[in-house]
GROMACS .gro file of C-alpha atoms in nm:
model
  504
    1MET     CA    1   5.219  -0.697  -4.849
    2ARG     CA    2   5.540  -0.525  -4.982
    3VAL     CA    3   5.893  -0.609  -4.926
    4ASP     CA    4   6.234  -0.427  -4.996
    5VAL     CA    5   6.485  -0.609  -4.973
    6LEU     CA    6   6.797  -0.327  -4.906
    7LEU     CA    7   7.155  -0.533  -4.959
    8PRO     CA    8   7.526  -0.469  -4.899
    9ALA     CA    9   7.717  -0.208  -5.131
   10GLY     CA   10   7.822  -0.478  -5.430
   11GLN     CA   11   7.489  -0.676  -5.445
   12ARG     CA   12   7.250  -0.590  -5.638
   13ARG     CA   13   6.940  -0.484  -5.559
   14PRO     CA   14   6.631  -0.711  -5.501
   15HIS     CA   15   6.309  -0.665  -5.634
   16ARG     CA   16   6.003  -0.764  -5.466
   17ARG     CA   17   5.742  -1.035  -5.534
   18ALA     CA   18   5.375  -1.029  -5.488
   19GLY     CA   19   5.265  -1.009  -5.065
   20ARG     CA   20   4.906  -0.929  -4.908
   21HIS     CA   21   4.773  -0.753  -4.578
   22PRO     CA   22   4.683  -0.975  -4.317
   23ASN     CA   23   4.325  -1.159  -4.290
   24ALA     CA   24   4.091  -1.044  -4.094
   25PRO     CA   25   4.058  -1.282  -3.757
   26ASP     CA   26   3.836  -1.611  -3.811
   27VAL     CA   27   3.611  -1.731  -3.564
   28ALA     CA   28   3.839  -1.868  -3.328
   29GLY     CA   29   4.041  -1.463  -3.336
   30LEU     CA   30   4.340  -1.617  -3.521
   31VAL     CA   31   4.489  -1.342  -3.771
   32THR     CA   32   4.699  -1.549  -4.077
   33GLY     CA   33   4.906  -1.372  -4.377
   34THR     CA   34   5.234  -1.394  -4.574
   35VAL     CA   35   5.515  -1.144  -4.605
   36ALA     CA   36   5.690  -1.245  -4.952
   37GLY     CA   37   5.994  -1.160  -5.066
   38SER     CA   38   6.194  -1.150  -5.382
   39ASP     CA   39   6.585  -1.098  -5.405
   40ALA     CA   40   6.718  -0.994  -5.737
   41ASP     CA   41   7.034  -1.223  -5.661
   42GLY     CA   42   6.828  -1.515  -5.678
   43ASP     CA   43   6.919  -1.559  -5.267
   44THR     CA   44   6.744  -1.741  -5.049
   45LEU     CA   45   6.551  -1.558  -4.784
   46THR     CA   46   6.448  -1.623  -4.450
   47TYR     CA   47   6.167  -1.474  -4.207
   48SER     CA   48   6.176  -1.415  -3.850
   49ALA     CA   49   5.924  -1.245  -3.589
   50PRO     CA   50   5.916  -1.188  -3.224
   51THR     CA   51   5.696  -1.488  -3.039
   52SER     CA   52   5.468  -1.194  -2.842
   53SER     CA   53   5.338  -0.880  -3.002
   54ASN     CA   54   5.444  -0.537  -2.954
   55PHE     CA   55   5.149  -0.478  -2.670
   56GLY     CA   56   5.175  -0.824  -2.530
   57ARG     CA   57   4.797  -0.889  -2.705
   58GLY     CA   58   4.882  -1.244  -2.839
   59ALA     CA   59   5.161  -1.493  -2.980
   60VAL     CA   60   5.325  -1.464  -3.325
   61SER     CA   61   5.436  -1.739  -3.471
   62ILE     CA   62   5.623  -1.747  -3.892
   63ASN     CA   63   5.721  -2.012  -4.104
   64ALA     CA   64   6.066  -1.891  -4.144
   65ALA     CA   65   6.094  -2.046  -4.480
   66THR     CA   66   5.747  -1.903  -4.641
   67GLY     CA   67   5.712  -1.599  -4.448
   68ALA     CA   68   5.386  -1.728  -4.332
   69PHE     CA   69   5.251  -1.595  -4.024
   70THR     CA   70   4.991  -1.627  -3.736
   71PHE     CA   71   4.871  -1.403  -3.489
   72THR     CA   72   4.688  -1.579  -3.188
   73PRO     CA   73   4.490  -1.325  -2.946
   74THR     CA   74   4.497  -1.374  -2.588
   75ALA     CA   75   4.140  -1.469  -2.448
   76ALA     CA   76   4.202  -1.096  -2.253
   77ALA     CA   77   4.269  -0.906  -2.489
   78ARG     CA   78   3.976  -1.064  -2.731
   79HIS     CA   79   3.725  -0.948  -2.451
   80ALA     CA   80   3.907  -0.617  -2.355
   81ALA     CA   81   3.852  -0.564  -2.752
   82ALA     CA   82   3.489  -0.642  -2.663
   83LEU     CA   83   3.435  -0.337  -2.472
   84VAL     CA   84   3.133  -0.108  -2.573
   85GLY     CA   85   3.278   0.285  -2.563
   86GLY     CA   86   3.693   0.110  -2.473
   87LEU     CA   87   3.995   0.280  -2.647
   88PRO     CA   88   4.046   0.244  -3.020
   89GLY     CA   89   4.389   0.104  -2.954
   90LEU     CA   90   4.273  -0.225  -2.783
   91SER     CA   91   4.108  -0.358  -3.124
   92ALA     CA   92   4.471  -0.407  -3.242
   93ASP     CA   93   4.859  -0.507  -3.249
   94THR     CA   94   5.146  -0.473  -3.397
   95PHE     CA   95   5.442  -0.658  -3.436
   96THR     CA   96   5.750  -0.669  -3.690
   97ILE     CA   97   5.876  -0.953  -3.934
   98THR     CA   98   6.254  -0.943  -4.038
   99VAL     CA   99   6.295  -1.067  -4.370
  100ARG     CA  100   6.726  -1.165  -4.436
  101ASP     CA  101   6.900  -1.290  -4.761
  102GLY     CA  102   7.197  -1.458  -4.556
  103TYR     CA  103   7.440  -1.207  -4.737
  104GLY     CA  104   7.359  -0.942  -4.495
  105GLY     CA  105   7.065  -0.771  -4.649
  106VAL     CA  106   6.828  -0.722  -4.403
  107THR     CA  107   6.450  -0.537  -4.453
  108LEU     CA  108   6.160  -0.477  -4.190
  109VAL     CA  109   5.852  -0.567  -4.202
  110PRO     CA  110   5.565  -0.412  -3.992
  111VAL     CA  111   5.252  -0.595  -3.920
  112VAL     CA  112   4.907  -0.438  -3.819
  113VAL     CA  113   4.649  -0.699  -3.710
  114SER     CA  114   4.270  -0.663  -3.597
  115ILE     CA  115   4.245  -0.829  -3.260
  116GLY     CA  116   3.894  -1.043  -3.288
  117THR     CA  117   3.625  -0.982  -3.009
  118ALA     CA  118   3.510  -1.211  -2.789
  119ASN     CA  119   3.263  -1.254  -2.529
  120ASN     CA  120   2.984  -1.464  -2.341
  121ALA     CA  121   2.653  -1.319  -2.275
  122PRO     CA  122   2.447  -1.275  -1.976
  123THR     CA  123   2.220  -1.492  -1.857
  124ALA     CA  124   1.877  -1.348  -1.667
  125PHE     CA  125   1.526  -1.433  -1.563
  126ALA     CA  126   1.280  -1.202  -1.367
  127THR     CA  127   1.056  -1.279  -1.069
  128PRO     CA  128   0.786  -1.059  -1.034
  129GLY     CA  129   0.566  -1.067  -0.668
  130ALA     CA  130   0.211  -1.063  -0.610
  131PRO     CA  131   0.008  -0.733  -0.624
  132ILE     CA  132  -0.019  -0.544  -0.312
  133ALA     CA  133  -0.359  -0.531  -0.206
  134GLY     CA  134  -0.486  -0.170  -0.215
  135THR     CA  135  -0.236  -0.034  -0.434
  136GLY     CA  136  -0.141  -0.302  -0.712
  137VAL     CA  137   0.175  -0.222  -0.721
  138VAL     CA  138   0.441  -0.516  -0.799
  139THR     CA  139   0.792  -0.546  -0.677
  140GLY     CA  140   1.022  -0.808  -0.836
  141THR     CA  141   1.378  -0.914  -0.877
  142THR     CA  142   1.593  -0.991  -1.176
  143THR     CA  143   1.852  -1.280  -1.142
  144ALA     CA  144   2.162  -1.297  -1.385
  145SER     CA  145   2.488  -1.420  -1.411
  146ASP     CA  146   2.790  -1.365  -1.679
  147PRO     CA  147   3.049  -1.634  -1.779
  148ASP     CA  148   3.314  -1.331  -1.797
  149ASN     CA  149   3.219  -1.162  -1.441
  150ASP     CA  150   3.153  -0.859  -1.606
  151PRO     CA  151   2.950  -0.618  -1.404
  152LEU     CA  152   2.636  -0.612  -1.544
  153THR     CA  153   2.374  -0.317  -1.548
  154TYR     CA  154   1.963  -0.359  -1.606
  155SER     CA  155   1.731  -0.134  -1.845
  156GLY     CA  156   1.358  -0.137  -1.891
  157SER     CA  157   1.186   0.187  -1.736
  158THR     CA  158   0.899   0.224  -1.960
  159THR     CA  159   0.570   0.307  -1.962
  160THR     CA  160   0.321   0.048  -2.120
  161SER     CA  161  -0.064   0.080  -2.206
  162LYS     CA  162  -0.173  -0.037  -1.835
  163GLY     CA  163   0.127   0.110  -1.626
  164THR     CA  164   0.487   0.227  -1.529
  165VAL     CA  165   0.784   0.032  -1.479
  166VAL     CA  166   1.120   0.152  -1.289
  167VAL     CA  167   1.372  -0.063  -1.312
  168ASN     CA  168   1.726  -0.026  -1.044
  169ALA     CA  169   2.023   0.010  -1.331
  170SER     CA  170   2.254  -0.158  -1.028
  171THR     CA  171   2.018  -0.443  -0.907
  172GLY     CA  172   1.783  -0.511  -1.139
  173ALA     CA  173   1.501  -0.466  -0.892
  174PHE     CA  174   1.183  -0.315  -1.061
  175THR     CA  175   0.809  -0.148  -0.931
  176TYR     CA  176   0.530  -0.183  -1.177
  177THR     CA  177   0.241   0.029  -1.109
  178PRO     CA  178  -0.048  -0.049  -1.278
  179THR     CA  179  -0.318   0.257  -1.388
  180ILE     CA  180  -0.658   0.330  -1.254
  181ALA     CA  181  -0.822   0.256  -1.553
  182ALA     CA  182  -0.619  -0.065  -1.564
  183ARG     CA  183  -0.771  -0.201  -1.276
  184ASN     CA  184  -1.098  -0.070  -1.329
  185ALA     CA  185  -1.081  -0.269  -1.644
  186ALA     CA  186  -0.966  -0.602  -1.475
  187ARG     CA  187  -1.211  -0.583  -1.231
  188VAL     CA  188  -1.513  -0.583  -1.521
  189PRO     CA  189  -1.694  -0.936  -1.454
  190GLY     CA  190  -1.604  -1.147  -1.724
  191ALA     CA  191  -1.312  -0.962  -1.811
  192PRO     CA  192  -1.042  -1.111  -2.091
  193ALA     CA  193  -0.685  -1.262  -1.981
  194SER     CA  194  -0.552  -0.964  -2.143
  195ALA     CA  195  -0.711  -0.726  -1.906
  196LEU     CA  196  -0.594  -0.919  -1.646
  197SER     CA  197  -0.184  -0.922  -1.699
  198ASP     CA  198   0.080  -0.672  -1.817
  199THR     CA  199   0.383  -0.731  -2.006
  200PHE     CA  200   0.770  -0.561  -2.028
  201THR     CA  201   1.081  -0.672  -2.067
  202ILE     CA  202   1.410  -0.600  -1.848
  203THR     CA  203   1.726  -0.616  -2.033
  204VAL     CA  204   2.060  -0.700  -1.855
  205ALA     CA  205   2.408  -0.595  -2.074
  206ASP     CA  206   2.738  -0.692  -1.993
  207GLY     CA  207   2.928  -0.390  -2.131
  208HIS     CA  208   3.080  -0.592  -2.399
  209GLY     CA  209   2.816  -0.571  -2.637
  210GLY     CA  210   2.649  -0.899  -2.472
  211PHE     CA  211   2.261  -0.866  -2.373
  212ALA     CA  212   1.991  -1.103  -2.195
  213LEU     CA  213   1.626  -1.006  -2.252
  214ALA     CA  214   1.404  -1.085  -1.927
  215PRO     CA  215   1.017  -1.083  -2.079
  216VAL     CA  216   0.807  -1.037  -1.730
  217SER     CA  217   0.424  -1.064  -1.689
  218VAL     CA  218   0.247  -0.920  -1.418
  219ALA     CA  219  -0.086  -0.955  -1.272
  220ILE     CA  220  -0.337  -0.658  -1.237
  221LEU     CA  221  -0.505  -0.637  -0.935
  222PRO     CA  222  -0.893  -0.512  -1.024
  223SER     CA  223  -0.971  -0.191  -0.820
  224ASN     CA  224  -1.134  -0.188  -0.541
  225ASN     CA  225  -1.315  -0.049  -0.210
  226ALA     CA  226  -1.301  -0.252   0.085
  227PRO     CA  227  -1.648  -0.300   0.263
  228VAL     CA  228  -1.754  -0.175   0.583
  229ALA     CA  229  -1.934  -0.387   0.812
  230SER     CA  230  -2.103  -0.405   1.119
  231PHE     CA  231  -2.318  -0.575   1.350
  232ALA     CA  232  -2.649  -0.629   1.561
  233LEU     CA  233  -2.791  -0.876   1.807
  234SER     CA  234  -3.145  -0.951   1.829
  235SER     CA  235  -3.105  -0.840   2.210
  236SER     CA  236  -3.014  -0.500   2.098
  237PHE     CA  237  -3.128  -0.209   1.880
  238PRO     CA  238  -3.075  -0.109   1.576
  239ASN     CA  239  -2.779   0.143   1.461
  240GLY     CA  240  -2.613   0.187   1.757
  241ASN     CA  241  -2.289   0.342   1.580
  242PHE     CA  242  -2.480   0.560   1.342
  243VAL     CA  243  -2.309   0.400   1.036
  244ASN     CA  244  -2.548   0.570   0.774
  245ASN     CA  245  -2.825   0.760   0.909
  246LEU     CA  246  -3.079   0.764   1.263
  247THR     CA  247  -3.251   0.441   1.157
  248GLY     CA  248  -3.433   0.338   1.488
  249TRP     CA  249  -3.376   0.648   1.653
  250THR     CA  250  -3.598   1.007   1.663
  251ALA     CA  251  -3.469   1.340   1.667
  252ILE     CA  252  -3.645   1.586   1.896
  253ASN     CA  253  -3.487   1.924   1.729
  254SER     CA  254  -3.669   2.141   1.996
  255ARG     CA  255  -3.564   2.257   2.344
  256VAL     CA  256  -3.671   2.002   2.586
  257ARG     CA  257  -3.715   2.147   2.977
  258MET     CA  258  -3.595   1.878   3.241
  259GLY     CA  259  -3.723   1.813   3.579
  260GLY     CA  260  -4.104   1.689   3.423
  261ALA     CA  261  -4.134   2.032   3.236
  262ASP     CA  262  -4.175   1.855   2.924
  263SER     CA  263  -4.167   1.499   2.834
  264VAL     CA  264  -3.953   1.255   2.625
  265ALA     CA  265  -4.112   0.883   2.467
  266GLY     CA  266  -4.476   1.005   2.623
  267ARG     CA  267  -4.324   0.986   3.025
  268PRO     CA  268  -4.205   1.299   3.237
  269THR     CA  269  -3.814   1.425   3.164
  270PRO     CA  270  -3.607   1.372   3.503
  271VAL     CA  271  -3.449   1.620   3.709
  272ASP     CA  272  -3.120   1.792   3.617
  273PRO     CA  273  -2.936   1.718   3.922
  274THR     CA  274  -2.643   1.978   3.833
  275THR     CA  275  -2.711   2.365   3.793
  276ALA     CA  276  -2.483   2.561   3.586
  277PRO     CA  277  -2.095   2.636   3.803
  278ASP     CA  278  -2.266   3.016   3.882
  279GLY     CA  279  -2.578   2.894   3.968
  280GLY     CA  280  -2.745   2.960   3.681
  281THR     CA  281  -3.114   2.720   3.605
  282GLU     CA  282  -3.354   2.653   3.298
  283ALA     CA  283  -3.341   3.001   3.121
  284SER     CA  284  -3.690   3.139   3.153
  285SER     CA  285  -3.734   3.220   2.818
  286LEU     CA  286  -3.521   3.283   2.497
  287THR     CA  287  -3.603   3.501   2.168
  288THR     CA  288  -3.433   3.259   1.891
  289GLN     CA  289  -3.354   2.911   1.911
  290SER     CA  290  -3.251   2.686   1.608
  291TYR     CA  291  -3.204   2.283   1.645
  292THR     CA  292  -3.002   2.029   1.436
  293THR     CA  293  -2.935   1.649   1.457
  294THR     CA  294  -2.741   1.505   1.162
  295VAL     CA  295  -2.517   1.220   1.121
  296THR     CA  296  -2.196   1.327   1.058
  297ASN     CA  297  -1.831   1.086   1.052
  298GLY     CA  298  -2.090   0.810   1.184
  299ARG     CA  299  -2.187   0.981   1.492
  300ALA     CA  300  -2.526   1.104   1.621
  301VAL     CA  301  -2.447   1.511   1.638
  302MET     CA  302  -2.703   1.762   1.822
  303THR     CA  303  -2.667   2.116   1.771
  304SER     CA  304  -2.814   2.448   1.931
  305ASN     CA  305  -2.811   2.810   1.844
  306LEU     CA  306  -2.980   3.003   2.064
  307GLY     CA  307  -3.028   3.408   2.158
  308GLY     CA  308  -3.199   3.640   2.381
  309VAL     CA  309  -3.153   3.409   2.667
  310VAL     CA  310  -3.299   3.527   2.978
  311ASN     CA  311  -3.086   3.384   3.222
  312THR     CA  312  -3.185   3.247   3.568
  313PRO     CA  313  -3.156   3.402   3.838
  314PRO     CA  314  -3.031   3.730   3.708
  315GLY     CA  315  -2.655   3.755   3.674
  316SER     CA  316  -2.624   3.362   3.649
  317GLY     CA  317  -2.602   3.152   3.295
  318GLY     CA  318  -2.951   2.989   3.190
  319VAL     CA  319  -2.967   2.653   3.131
  320VAL     CA  320  -3.157   2.546   2.730
  321HIS     CA  321  -3.155   2.173   2.686
  322GLY     CA  322  -3.220   2.044   2.324
  323PRO     CA  323  -3.182   1.867   2.089
  324VAL     CA  324  -3.280   1.551   2.217
  325VAL     CA  325  -3.211   1.193   2.052
  326VAL     CA  326  -3.446   0.868   2.143
  327SER     CA  327  -3.470   0.506   2.042
  328ASN     CA  328  -3.752   0.440   1.862
  329ASP     CA  329  -3.806   0.056   2.088
  330PRO     CA  330  -3.749  -0.071   2.381
  331ILE     CA  331  -3.493  -0.322   2.467
  332PHE     CA  332  -3.505  -0.600   2.745
  333ILE     CA  333  -3.219  -0.541   2.977
  334ARG     CA  334  -3.111  -0.752   3.243
  335GLY     CA  335  -3.007  -0.610   3.583
  336GLY     CA  336  -2.583  -0.681   3.554
  337ALA     CA  337  -2.609  -0.610   3.200
  338THR     CA  338  -2.374  -0.258   3.097
  339VAL     CA  339  -2.475   0.008   2.851
  340GLN     CA  340  -2.151   0.106   2.687
  341PHE     CA  341  -2.153   0.443   2.474
  342ASP     CA  342  -1.892   0.702   2.397
  343TRP     CA  343  -1.967   1.106   2.371
  344GLU     CA  344  -1.804   1.432   2.317
  345ALA     CA  345  -1.907   1.777   2.352
  346SER     CA  346  -1.826   2.175   2.273
  347ALA     CA  347  -1.954   2.499   2.301
  348GLY     CA  348  -1.824   2.755   2.163
  349GLN     CA  349  -1.819   3.102   2.366
  350ASP     CA  350  -2.060   2.938   2.656
  351ALA     CA  351  -2.024   2.555   2.802
  352TYR     CA  352  -2.213   2.286   2.761
  353ASP     CA  353  -2.435   2.067   2.977
  354VAL     CA  354  -2.553   1.704   2.901
  355LEU     CA  355  -2.716   1.419   3.006
  356ALA     CA  356  -2.784   1.047   2.873
  357TYR     CA  357  -3.035   0.862   3.074
  358ILE     CA  358  -3.260   0.479   2.992
  359LEU     CA  359  -3.627   0.534   3.050
  360GLU     CA  360  -3.800   0.215   3.188
  361VAL     CA  361  -4.106   0.258   2.951
  362ASN     CA  362  -4.360   0.061   3.229
  363THR     CA  363  -4.280   0.292   3.468
  364GLY     CA  364  -4.173   0.560   3.376
  365ALA     CA  365  -3.817   0.562   3.622
  366THR     CA  366  -3.522   0.672   3.468
  367SER     CA  367  -3.153   0.651   3.562
  368LEU     CA  368  -2.867   0.917   3.461
  369MET     CA  369  -2.604   0.719   3.275
  370LEU     CA  370  -2.427   1.074   3.200
  371ASN     CA  371  -2.451   1.417   3.371
  372ALA     CA  372  -2.168   1.710   3.237
  373THR     CA  373  -2.174   2.074   3.272
  374GLY     CA  374  -1.878   2.244   3.120
  375THR     CA  375  -1.707   2.431   3.408
  376GLN     CA  376  -1.587   2.760   3.216
  377ALA     CA  377  -1.649   2.919   2.897
  378SER     CA  378  -1.533   2.748   2.545
  379PRO     CA  379  -1.496   2.392   2.706
  380ASN     CA  380  -1.427   2.045   2.486
  381GLN     CA  381  -1.462   1.746   2.596
  382PRO     CA  382  -1.275   1.494   2.386
  383VAL     CA  383  -1.469   1.166   2.278
  384THR     CA  384  -1.507   0.963   2.647
  385VAL     CA  385  -1.623   0.594   2.669
  386VAL     CA  386  -1.946   0.587   2.935
  387ASN     CA  387  -1.987   0.237   3.102
  388PHE     CA  388  -2.272   0.247   3.297
  389PRO     CA  389  -2.422  -0.072   3.512
  390VAL     CA  390  -2.787  -0.142   3.484
  391VAL     CA  391  -2.911  -0.195   3.832
  392THR     CA  392  -3.264  -0.322   3.777
  393SER     CA  393  -3.419  -0.517   3.476
  394GLY     CA  394  -3.685  -0.351   3.273
  395ASP     CA  395  -3.780  -0.240   2.916
  396TYR     CA  396  -3.584   0.053   2.801
  397LYS     CA  397  -3.514   0.318   2.571
  398PHE     CA  398  -3.174   0.540   2.571
  399VAL     CA  399  -3.259   0.911   2.558
  400PHE     CA  400  -2.932   1.157   2.481
  401VAL     CA  401  -3.000   1.534   2.578
  402SER     CA  402  -2.744   1.846   2.460
  403GLY     CA  403  -2.799   2.138   2.636
  404SER     CA  404  -2.598   2.455   2.708
  405TRP     CA  405  -2.550   2.729   2.960
  406ASP     CA  406  -2.470   3.100   2.940
  407ALA     CA  407  -2.129   3.105   3.029
  408THR     CA  408  -2.007   3.460   2.921
  409ARG     CA  409  -2.396   3.558   3.028
  410GLY     CA  410  -2.401   3.774   2.701
  411GLN     CA  411  -2.772   3.610   2.635
  412ALA     CA  412  -2.621   3.388   2.361
  413ALA     CA  413  -2.558   2.987   2.404
  414GLY     CA  414  -2.571   2.705   2.182
  415ALA     CA  415  -2.356   2.363   2.228
  416ARG     CA  416  -2.282   2.058   2.051
  417LEU     CA  417  -2.338   1.675   2.195
  418SER     CA  418  -2.253   1.379   1.976
  419ILE     CA  419  -2.293   1.030   2.032
  420ASP     CA  420  -2.147   0.656   1.896
  421ASN     CA  421  -2.112   0.323   1.944
  422VAL     CA  422  -2.408   0.284   2.184
  423LYS     CA  423  -2.414  -0.122   2.311
  424ILE     CA  424  -2.548  -0.334   2.554
  425LEU     CA  425  -2.269  -0.612   2.736
  426GLY     CA  426  -2.372  -0.898   2.928
  427ASN     CA  427  -2.713  -0.880   2.901
  428ILE     CA  428  -2.797  -1.239   2.793
  429PRO     CA  429  -3.099  -1.413   2.785
  430LEU     CA  430  -3.198  -1.649   3.017
  431ASN     CA  431  -3.146  -1.956   2.835
  432GLY     CA  432  -2.788  -1.817   2.714
  433THR     CA  433  -2.893  -1.824   2.367
  434VAL     CA  434  -2.823  -1.482   2.173
  435THR     CA  435  -2.888  -1.463   1.778
  436GLY     CA  436  -2.752  -1.177   1.553
  437SER     CA  437  -2.561  -1.094   1.261
  438VAL     CA  438  -2.248  -0.941   1.100
  439THR     CA  439  -2.359  -0.721   0.778
  440GLY     CA  440  -2.161  -0.629   0.533
  441THR     CA  441  -2.173  -0.336   0.255
  442ASP     CA  442  -1.982  -0.311  -0.039
  443ALA     CA  443  -1.985   0.008  -0.254
  444ASP     CA  444  -1.815  -0.198  -0.578
  445GLY     CA  445  -2.171  -0.491  -0.502
  446ASP     CA  446  -1.899  -0.756  -0.467
  447THR     CA  447  -2.020  -1.073  -0.271
  448LEU     CA  448  -1.939  -1.082   0.037
  449THR     CA  449  -1.834  -1.385   0.259
  450TYR     CA  450  -1.782  -1.380   0.629
  451ALA     CA  451  -1.553  -1.580   0.867
  452VAL     CA  452  -1.508  -1.585   1.254
  453THR     CA  453  -1.155  -1.531   1.304
  454SER     CA  454  -1.156  -1.482   1.641
  455ALA     CA  455  -1.355  -1.737   1.844
  456PRO     CA  456  -1.565  -1.658   2.150
  457THR     CA  457  -1.425  -1.717   2.499
  458ASN     CA  458  -1.710  -1.758   2.762
  459GLY     CA  459  -1.946  -1.954   2.505
  460THR     CA  460  -1.937  -2.083   2.177
  461LEU     CA  461  -2.113  -2.030   1.844
  462SER     CA  462  -2.390  -2.290   1.756
  463ALA     CA  463  -2.432  -2.176   1.406
  464PHE     CA  464  -2.261  -1.943   1.185
  465ASP     CA  465  -2.343  -1.855   0.785
  466SER     CA  466  -2.094  -1.746   0.615
  467ALA     CA  467  -2.277  -1.613   0.328
  468THR     CA  468  -2.516  -1.371   0.530
  469GLY     CA  469  -2.322  -1.327   0.892
  470ALA     CA  470  -2.622  -1.448   1.064
  471PHE     CA  471  -2.536  -1.639   1.375
  472THR     CA  472  -2.634  -1.802   1.714
  473TYR     CA  473  -2.431  -1.802   2.023
  474GLN     CA  474  -2.447  -2.007   2.316
  475ALA     CA  475  -2.319  -1.926   2.688
  476THR     CA  476  -2.154  -2.148   2.819
  477ASP     CA  477  -2.306  -2.110   3.139
  478PRO     CA  478  -2.634  -1.921   3.120
  479ASN     CA  479  -2.710  -1.857   3.484
  480ASN     CA  480  -2.347  -1.667   3.544
  481PRO     CA  481  -2.312  -1.540   3.197
  482ALA     CA  482  -2.016  -1.327   3.125
  483THR     CA  483  -1.928  -1.042   2.867
  484ASP     CA  484  -1.788  -1.215   2.529
  485SER     CA  485  -1.686  -1.143   2.194
  486PHE     CA  486  -1.552  -1.305   1.896
  487VAL     CA  487  -1.400  -1.123   1.555
  488VAL     CA  488  -1.574  -1.183   1.208
  489THR     CA  489  -1.404  -1.091   0.884
  490VAL     CA  490  -1.579  -0.983   0.617
  491THR     CA  491  -1.391  -1.047   0.292
  492ASP     CA  492  -1.515  -0.907  -0.107
  493GLY     CA  493  -1.286  -1.162  -0.327
  494PHE     CA  494  -1.072  -0.862  -0.429
  495GLY     CA  495  -0.841  -0.821  -0.142
  496GLY     CA  496  -1.091  -0.611   0.015
  497SER     CA  497  -1.190  -0.706   0.424
  498ALA     CA  498  -1.310  -0.560   0.711
  499ALA     CA  499  -1.312  -0.688   1.047
  500VAL     CA  500  -1.581  -0.638   1.345
  501THR     CA  501  -1.552  -0.754   1.700
  502VAL     CA  502  -1.923  -0.856   1.816
  503THR     CA  503  -1.946  -0.809   2.162
  504ILE     CA  504  -2.164  -1.012   2.361
   0.00000   0.00000   0.00000
């Protein structure tokens, strides 16, 4: 560092000796250096400096005899100098050294020192949660701390080979969403461990050059279709809820006249006790007709489309019944039991006329469970539950009759009747023992297990097979059995489940 010493008049101008610039900060942030001066008169030189730098970022000490100095920055100054994107001036400070020869000769030497940065890096770790059933999404948190109490930011939003990651920059909370392809790969039997998880890294930065890496490993939830479950009792008929088809039932897709004019299940049809609101009865004839029965959304749907309806009596709306759905096999029903089902009907521009009855196959006796007629054109009946008490024990079949009456008297008609959830409640055999099974189906072909998740209250399950869903129910009081129920949950081992309420 060059030093020129200016002396008062009469003294010779001094010459300088070699000096050097300050050293770079050491690991502790200290900056050392020396101001070396020379004097032509051979005067002894002294050196002085302020105890604090010009911007107050550190302390200055100097050897008065040699000019050797030390700059010690404050911890705050060193940390401020480490600020990413901070002002350039934060990384330096200045002070002035004064050189004297004892005879009035003085020179000022400005010194610029660099401030060595100092920072303590944060620490962090991530905690992922379990995959959410159905979606496979994983949420989690990042926990971080910083010795300098610096505000922290989080990054790591990315797309991996198996999913996407979104990281909250302020909190470190993250959401991982696996791809469908990754979930499908995870459910392949014998899938390698690499297919069952994904990894990514969350970076925590303190804004002063310090950062921490938090590795994250998340589980890949295999894709899955939940099972579907239903139940059947040995004392009941199959497929009362029409899950997939009309198995156990026969559809008569034609006109069926009531009042014994036609027969169903080998027995004459009962009388329709209600005429059309305007006095109309069975139409004498019609020229075009179509009848269809389908299973739609788990409901048996009977539809008719009619033309050229000859109304009887003239001026009234003629009635035409059909299609009809009848159960194939008779079921013993004890007096006091209840037949339950739900129904809904509509009729376009005309009106519906629908019936439901049970037929005792040994005697031909019928008991009407439903007799409903729309009172005006275009009526719609929402889904309605019927509970019909059976008075006399017997072997019964179930008959559901769709029908329409020409409410507009335009010689065209047609209606739609749908039924579902046909059950027999309280039909416990004399010994109080009922057997049955819960059946589950799984689109993925997964192995299903069965568990009772809510027990019966008026009896006990004397046997239950967790592998097949078969059960044996025993009423507490066989002589006075009461309606009872319990819940069985079917699981597929991949997070999918279905609960079914078994009604006895």
